[in-house]
Structure formats: C-alpha cells, structure tokens
PDB file of C-alpha atoms in Angstrom:
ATOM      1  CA  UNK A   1      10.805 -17.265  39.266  1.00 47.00           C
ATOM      2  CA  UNK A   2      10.629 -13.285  39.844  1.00 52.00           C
ATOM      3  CA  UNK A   3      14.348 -13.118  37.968  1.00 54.00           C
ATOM      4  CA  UNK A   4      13.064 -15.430  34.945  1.00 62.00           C
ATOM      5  CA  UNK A   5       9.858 -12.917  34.753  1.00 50.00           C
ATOM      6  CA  UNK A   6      12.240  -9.961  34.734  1.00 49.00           C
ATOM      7  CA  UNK A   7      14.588 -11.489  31.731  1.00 56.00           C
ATOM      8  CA  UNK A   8      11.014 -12.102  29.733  1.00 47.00           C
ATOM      9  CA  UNK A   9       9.549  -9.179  30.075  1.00 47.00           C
ATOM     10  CA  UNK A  10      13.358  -7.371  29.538  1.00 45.00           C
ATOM     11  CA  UNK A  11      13.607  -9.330  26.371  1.00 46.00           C
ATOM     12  CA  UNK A  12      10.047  -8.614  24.942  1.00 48.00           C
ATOM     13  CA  UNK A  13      10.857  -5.278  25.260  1.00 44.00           C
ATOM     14  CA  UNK A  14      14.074  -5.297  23.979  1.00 52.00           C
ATOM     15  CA  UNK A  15      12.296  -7.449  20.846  1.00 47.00           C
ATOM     16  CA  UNK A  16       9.594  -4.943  20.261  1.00 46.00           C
ATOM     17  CA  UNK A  17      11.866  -2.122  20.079  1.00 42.00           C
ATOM     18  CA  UNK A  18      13.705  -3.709  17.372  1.00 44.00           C
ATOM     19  CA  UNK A  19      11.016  -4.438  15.474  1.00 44.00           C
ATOM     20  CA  UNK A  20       9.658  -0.728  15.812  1.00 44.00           C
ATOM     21  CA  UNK A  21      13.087   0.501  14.657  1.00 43.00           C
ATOM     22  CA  UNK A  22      12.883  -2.228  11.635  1.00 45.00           C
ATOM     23  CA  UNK A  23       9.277  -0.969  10.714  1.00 43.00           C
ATOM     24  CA  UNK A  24      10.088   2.574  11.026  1.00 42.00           C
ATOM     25  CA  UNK A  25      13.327   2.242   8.691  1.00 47.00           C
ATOM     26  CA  UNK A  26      11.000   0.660   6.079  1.00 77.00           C
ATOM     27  CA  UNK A  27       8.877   3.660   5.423  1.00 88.00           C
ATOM     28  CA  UNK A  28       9.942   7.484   6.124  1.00 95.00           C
ATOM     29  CA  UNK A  29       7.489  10.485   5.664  1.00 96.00           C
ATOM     30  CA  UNK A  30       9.428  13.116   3.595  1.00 95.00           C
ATOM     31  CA  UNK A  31       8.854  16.549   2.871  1.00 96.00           C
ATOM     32  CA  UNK A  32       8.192  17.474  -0.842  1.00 96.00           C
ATOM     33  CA  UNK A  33      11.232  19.145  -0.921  1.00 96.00           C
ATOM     34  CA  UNK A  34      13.485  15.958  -0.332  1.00 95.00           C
ATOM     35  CA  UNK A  35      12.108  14.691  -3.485  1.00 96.00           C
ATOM     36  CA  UNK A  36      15.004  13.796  -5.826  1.00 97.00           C
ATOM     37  CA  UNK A  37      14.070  16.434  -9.295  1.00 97.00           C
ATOM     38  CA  UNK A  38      12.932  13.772 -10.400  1.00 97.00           C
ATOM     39  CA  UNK A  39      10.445  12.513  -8.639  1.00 98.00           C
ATOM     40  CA  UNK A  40       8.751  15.731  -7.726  1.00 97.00           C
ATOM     41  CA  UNK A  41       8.830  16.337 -12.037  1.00 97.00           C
ATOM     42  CA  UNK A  42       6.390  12.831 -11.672  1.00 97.00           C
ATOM     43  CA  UNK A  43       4.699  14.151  -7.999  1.00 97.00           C
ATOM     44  CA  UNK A  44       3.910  18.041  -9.914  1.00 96.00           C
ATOM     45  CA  UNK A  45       2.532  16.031 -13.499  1.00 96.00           C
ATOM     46  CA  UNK A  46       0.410  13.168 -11.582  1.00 96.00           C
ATOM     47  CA  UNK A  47      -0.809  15.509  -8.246  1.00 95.00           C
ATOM     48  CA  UNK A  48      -2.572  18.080 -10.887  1.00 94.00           C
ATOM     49  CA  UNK A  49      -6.545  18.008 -10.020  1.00 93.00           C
ATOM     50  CA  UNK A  50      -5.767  15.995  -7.032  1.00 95.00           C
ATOM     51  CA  UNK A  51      -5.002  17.111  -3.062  1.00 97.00           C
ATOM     52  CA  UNK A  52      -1.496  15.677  -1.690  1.00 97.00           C
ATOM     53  CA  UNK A  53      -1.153  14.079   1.407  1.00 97.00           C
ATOM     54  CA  UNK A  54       1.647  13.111   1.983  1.00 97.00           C
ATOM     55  CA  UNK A  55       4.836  12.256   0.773  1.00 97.00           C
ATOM     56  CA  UNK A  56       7.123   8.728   1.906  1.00 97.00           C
ATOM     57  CA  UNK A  57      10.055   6.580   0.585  1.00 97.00           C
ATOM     58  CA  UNK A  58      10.763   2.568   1.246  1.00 95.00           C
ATOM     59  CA  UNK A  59      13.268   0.083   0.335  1.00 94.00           C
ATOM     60  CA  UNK A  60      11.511  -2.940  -1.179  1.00 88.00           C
ATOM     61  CA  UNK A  61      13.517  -5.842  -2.705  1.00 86.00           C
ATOM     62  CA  UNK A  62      16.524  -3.541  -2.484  1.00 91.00           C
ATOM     63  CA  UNK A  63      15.115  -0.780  -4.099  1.00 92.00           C
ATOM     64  CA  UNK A  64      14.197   2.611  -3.087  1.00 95.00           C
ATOM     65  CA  UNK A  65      11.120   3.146  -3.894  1.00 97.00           C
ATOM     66  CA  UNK A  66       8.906   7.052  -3.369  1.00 98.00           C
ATOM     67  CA  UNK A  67       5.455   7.406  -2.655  1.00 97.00           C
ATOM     68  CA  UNK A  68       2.837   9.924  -3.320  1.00 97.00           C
ATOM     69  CA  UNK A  69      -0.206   9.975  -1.496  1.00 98.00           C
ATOM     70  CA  UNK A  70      -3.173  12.336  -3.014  1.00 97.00           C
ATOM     71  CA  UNK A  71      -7.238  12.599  -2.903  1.00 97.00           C
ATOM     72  CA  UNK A  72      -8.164  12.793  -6.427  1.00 95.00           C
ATOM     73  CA  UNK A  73     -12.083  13.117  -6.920  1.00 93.00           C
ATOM     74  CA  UNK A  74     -12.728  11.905  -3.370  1.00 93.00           C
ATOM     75  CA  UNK A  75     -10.823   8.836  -3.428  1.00 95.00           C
ATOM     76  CA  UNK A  76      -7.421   7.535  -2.342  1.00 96.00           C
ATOM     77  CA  UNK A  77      -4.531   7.114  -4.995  1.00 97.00           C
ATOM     78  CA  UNK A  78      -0.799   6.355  -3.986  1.00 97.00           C
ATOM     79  CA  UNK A  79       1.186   6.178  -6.655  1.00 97.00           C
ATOM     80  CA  UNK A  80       5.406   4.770  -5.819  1.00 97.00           C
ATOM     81  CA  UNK A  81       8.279   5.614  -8.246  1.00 97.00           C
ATOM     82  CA  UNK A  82      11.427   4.899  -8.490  1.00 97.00           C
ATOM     83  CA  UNK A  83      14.095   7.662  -7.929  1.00 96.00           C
ATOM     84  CA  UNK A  84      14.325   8.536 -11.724  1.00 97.00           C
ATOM     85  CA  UNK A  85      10.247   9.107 -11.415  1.00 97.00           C
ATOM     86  CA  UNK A  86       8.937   6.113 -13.563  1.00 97.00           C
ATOM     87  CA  UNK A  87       6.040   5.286 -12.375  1.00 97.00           C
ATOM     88  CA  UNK A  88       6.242   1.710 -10.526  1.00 96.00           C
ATOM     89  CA  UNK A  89       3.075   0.775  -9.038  1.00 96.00           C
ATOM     90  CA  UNK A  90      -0.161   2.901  -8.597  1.00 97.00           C
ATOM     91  CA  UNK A  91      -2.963   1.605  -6.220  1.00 97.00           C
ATOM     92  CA  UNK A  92      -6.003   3.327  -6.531  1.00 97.00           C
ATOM     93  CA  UNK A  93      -9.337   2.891  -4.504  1.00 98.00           C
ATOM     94  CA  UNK A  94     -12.585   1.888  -6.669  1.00 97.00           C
ATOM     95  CA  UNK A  95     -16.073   1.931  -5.654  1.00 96.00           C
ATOM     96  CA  UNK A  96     -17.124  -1.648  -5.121  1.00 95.00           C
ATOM     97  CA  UNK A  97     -20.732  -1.483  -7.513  1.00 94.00           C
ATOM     98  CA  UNK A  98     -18.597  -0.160 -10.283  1.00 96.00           C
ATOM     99  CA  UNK A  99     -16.374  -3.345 -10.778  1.00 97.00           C
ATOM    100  CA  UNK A 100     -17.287  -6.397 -13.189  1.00 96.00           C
ATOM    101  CA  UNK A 101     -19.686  -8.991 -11.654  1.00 97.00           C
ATOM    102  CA  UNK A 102     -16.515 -11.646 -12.032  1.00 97.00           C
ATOM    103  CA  UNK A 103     -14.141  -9.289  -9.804  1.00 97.00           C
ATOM    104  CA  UNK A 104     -17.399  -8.388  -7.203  1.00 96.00           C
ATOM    105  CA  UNK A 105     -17.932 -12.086  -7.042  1.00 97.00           C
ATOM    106  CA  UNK A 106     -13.996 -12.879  -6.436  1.00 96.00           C
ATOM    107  CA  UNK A 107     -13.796 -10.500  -3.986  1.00 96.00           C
ATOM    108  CA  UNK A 108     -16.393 -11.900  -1.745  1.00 95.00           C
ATOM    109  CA  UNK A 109     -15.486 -15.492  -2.225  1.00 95.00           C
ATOM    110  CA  UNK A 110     -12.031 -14.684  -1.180  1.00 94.00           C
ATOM    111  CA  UNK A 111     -13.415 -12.469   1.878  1.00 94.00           C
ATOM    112  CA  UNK A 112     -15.225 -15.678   3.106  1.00 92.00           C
ATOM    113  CA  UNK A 113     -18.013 -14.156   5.384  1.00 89.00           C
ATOM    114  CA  UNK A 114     -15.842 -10.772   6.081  1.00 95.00           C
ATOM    115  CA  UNK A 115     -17.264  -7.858   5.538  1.00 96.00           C
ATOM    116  CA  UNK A 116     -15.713  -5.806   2.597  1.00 96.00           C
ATOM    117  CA  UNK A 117     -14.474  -2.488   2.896  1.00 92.00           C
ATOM    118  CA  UNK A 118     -12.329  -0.218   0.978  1.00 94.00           C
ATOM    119  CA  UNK A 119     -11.216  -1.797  -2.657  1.00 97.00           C
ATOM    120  CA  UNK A 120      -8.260  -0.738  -4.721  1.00 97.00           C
ATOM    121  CA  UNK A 121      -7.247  -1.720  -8.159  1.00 98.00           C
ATOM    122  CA  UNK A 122      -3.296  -2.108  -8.304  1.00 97.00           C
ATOM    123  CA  UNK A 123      -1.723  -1.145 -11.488  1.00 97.00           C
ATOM    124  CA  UNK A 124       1.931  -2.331 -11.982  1.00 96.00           C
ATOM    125  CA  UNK A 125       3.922  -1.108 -15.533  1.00 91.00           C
ATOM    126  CA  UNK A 126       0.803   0.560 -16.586  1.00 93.00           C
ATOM    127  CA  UNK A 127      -1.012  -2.674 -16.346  1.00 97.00           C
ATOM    128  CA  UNK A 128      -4.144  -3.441 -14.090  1.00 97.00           C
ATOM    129  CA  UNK A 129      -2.890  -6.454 -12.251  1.00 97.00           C
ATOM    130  CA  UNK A 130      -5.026  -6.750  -9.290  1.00 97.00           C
ATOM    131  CA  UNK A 131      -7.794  -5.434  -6.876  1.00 98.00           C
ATOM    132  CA  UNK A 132      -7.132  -5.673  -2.933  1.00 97.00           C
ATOM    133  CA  UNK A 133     -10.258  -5.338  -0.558  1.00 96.00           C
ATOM    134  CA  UNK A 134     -10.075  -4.482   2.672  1.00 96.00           C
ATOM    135  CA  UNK A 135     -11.503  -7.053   5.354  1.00 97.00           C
ATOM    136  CA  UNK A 136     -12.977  -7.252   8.426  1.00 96.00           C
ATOM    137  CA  UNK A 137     -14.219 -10.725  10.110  1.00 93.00           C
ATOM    138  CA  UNK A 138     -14.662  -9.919  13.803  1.00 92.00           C
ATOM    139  CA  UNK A 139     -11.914  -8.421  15.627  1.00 94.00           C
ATOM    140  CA  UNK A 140      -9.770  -9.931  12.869  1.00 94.00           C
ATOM    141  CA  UNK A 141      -8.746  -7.331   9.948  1.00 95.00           C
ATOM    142  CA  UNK A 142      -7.298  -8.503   6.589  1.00 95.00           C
ATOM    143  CA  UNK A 143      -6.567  -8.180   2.976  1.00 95.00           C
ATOM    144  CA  UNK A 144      -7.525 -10.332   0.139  1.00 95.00           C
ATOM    145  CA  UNK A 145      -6.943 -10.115  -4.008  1.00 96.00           C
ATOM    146  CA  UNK A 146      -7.508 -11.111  -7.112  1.00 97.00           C
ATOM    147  CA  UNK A 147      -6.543 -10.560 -10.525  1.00 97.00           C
ATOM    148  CA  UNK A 148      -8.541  -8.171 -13.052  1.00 96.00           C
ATOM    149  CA  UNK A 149     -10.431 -11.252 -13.983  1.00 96.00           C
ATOM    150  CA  UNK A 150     -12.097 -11.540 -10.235  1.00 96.00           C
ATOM    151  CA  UNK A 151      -9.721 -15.402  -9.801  1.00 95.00           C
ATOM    152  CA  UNK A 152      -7.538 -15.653  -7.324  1.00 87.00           C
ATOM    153  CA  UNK A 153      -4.142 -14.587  -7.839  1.00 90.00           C
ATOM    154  CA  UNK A 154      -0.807 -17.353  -8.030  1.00 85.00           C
ATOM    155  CA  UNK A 155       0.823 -15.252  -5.292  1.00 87.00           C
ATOM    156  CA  UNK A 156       0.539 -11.499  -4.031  1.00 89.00           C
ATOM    157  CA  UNK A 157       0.806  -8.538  -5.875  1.00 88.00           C
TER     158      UNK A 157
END
C-alpha cells in the first residue's frame, strides 16, 4: 500500500510541475527593452499620462501576443498587441455606478448572489465588446460577462 502511496504522490508531483512549466510558458514578464520597435512605438504613444507596470508576452491561438500593464487615472488598463503594435484587445477597469442600468443589472444576474468586485470593459478592434466582473461567492472566486448591452454573451470574450 506504502509503494502505491509513493507512485501517487510521485506522480502528482511530477503532474503539477508540468503544469507550472505549461502556465509559466504561457505568460513571460519582459523588460521594456525586449519590446520588438514596434511595440514599444504603441507602449511610448498609449503609456503617456499613465504609470507602467509591467510589461508581458503570451501565445494565444498561435499568436504572440504583448501586453502592457499601466495605472491611468487610478485605474487598471492592459492593453495586448500584436508584434507589429496594433492594438488587439484593451481591458480596462470601470467603476461599477458609472455603467448603464442594463449592463449593472446583467452583471448581477450573472453573479447570482456573488458579491461583485472589480469590473472591466473589454474592447476588441476598437470595439466595446464586453464587461467582465470580478466574483466572489464564498471561498469560491470567479468571472462572469456580458456584452455592452448588459445580456449574456454567446460564448467568452
């Protein structure tokens, strides 16, 4: 029983490691000067008034994809490009009483009874597509959308 154990517990280990490694290929902090030109043309235009944080780069469906992450006017904004600096996908956090009644409303009705915390509006191709809230129900932490109209969204943004 002992040298069953031993194989289990050898194997989760051997299993979480590999999904570390997997996680940690998916998203690598960079330095701003790794930037492809670029890039850092889009990170110096779209940082100005704002406070960097932090610079990262992903694959995601096959593409390599660069994020900046900045405080502009208190708030969080991450905005990903692609490695010729167009502007992909920008997700940027919004105070929940400033949002139309429809998108306050979908927001809650999709949180169930969770409690709401940080909401972002998602703009894809210049193009509000979304708003993602934060969620906490319990021990249990979350997220949940909907579309710029406050209905729930077909599939994920």
């Amino acid at each position: 029983m002992t040298n069953i154990g031993a194989r289990v517990a050898v194997l989760s280990l051997i299993t979480g490691l590999a999904v570390l490694t997997i996680a940690q290929a998916q998203e690598k902090k960079l330095k701003r000067e790794e930037l492809p030109p670029a890039v850092e043309k889009t990170v110096a235009e779209q940082s100005q008034g704002g406070t960097i944080k932090g610079f990262s780069t992903e694959v995601e469906k096959g593409k390599t994809l660069y994020e900046l992450e900045l405080t502009v006017n208190g708030h969080g904004k991450d905005i990903s490009m692609d490695k010729d600096g167009k502007i992909v996908e920008v997700e940027e956090e919004v105070a929940m009483d400033s949002l139309p009644p429809e998108v306050k409303a979908g927001l809650r009705r999709t949180a169930g009874g969770g409690t709401i915390s940080k909401v972002e509006s998602l703009t894809k191709g210049g193009k509000l597509v979304a708003y993602e809230a934060g969620v906490k129900n319990g021990l249990k932490h979350f997220e949940v959308q909907v579309g710029p109209n406050g209905n729930k969204l077909a599939h994920e943004e």
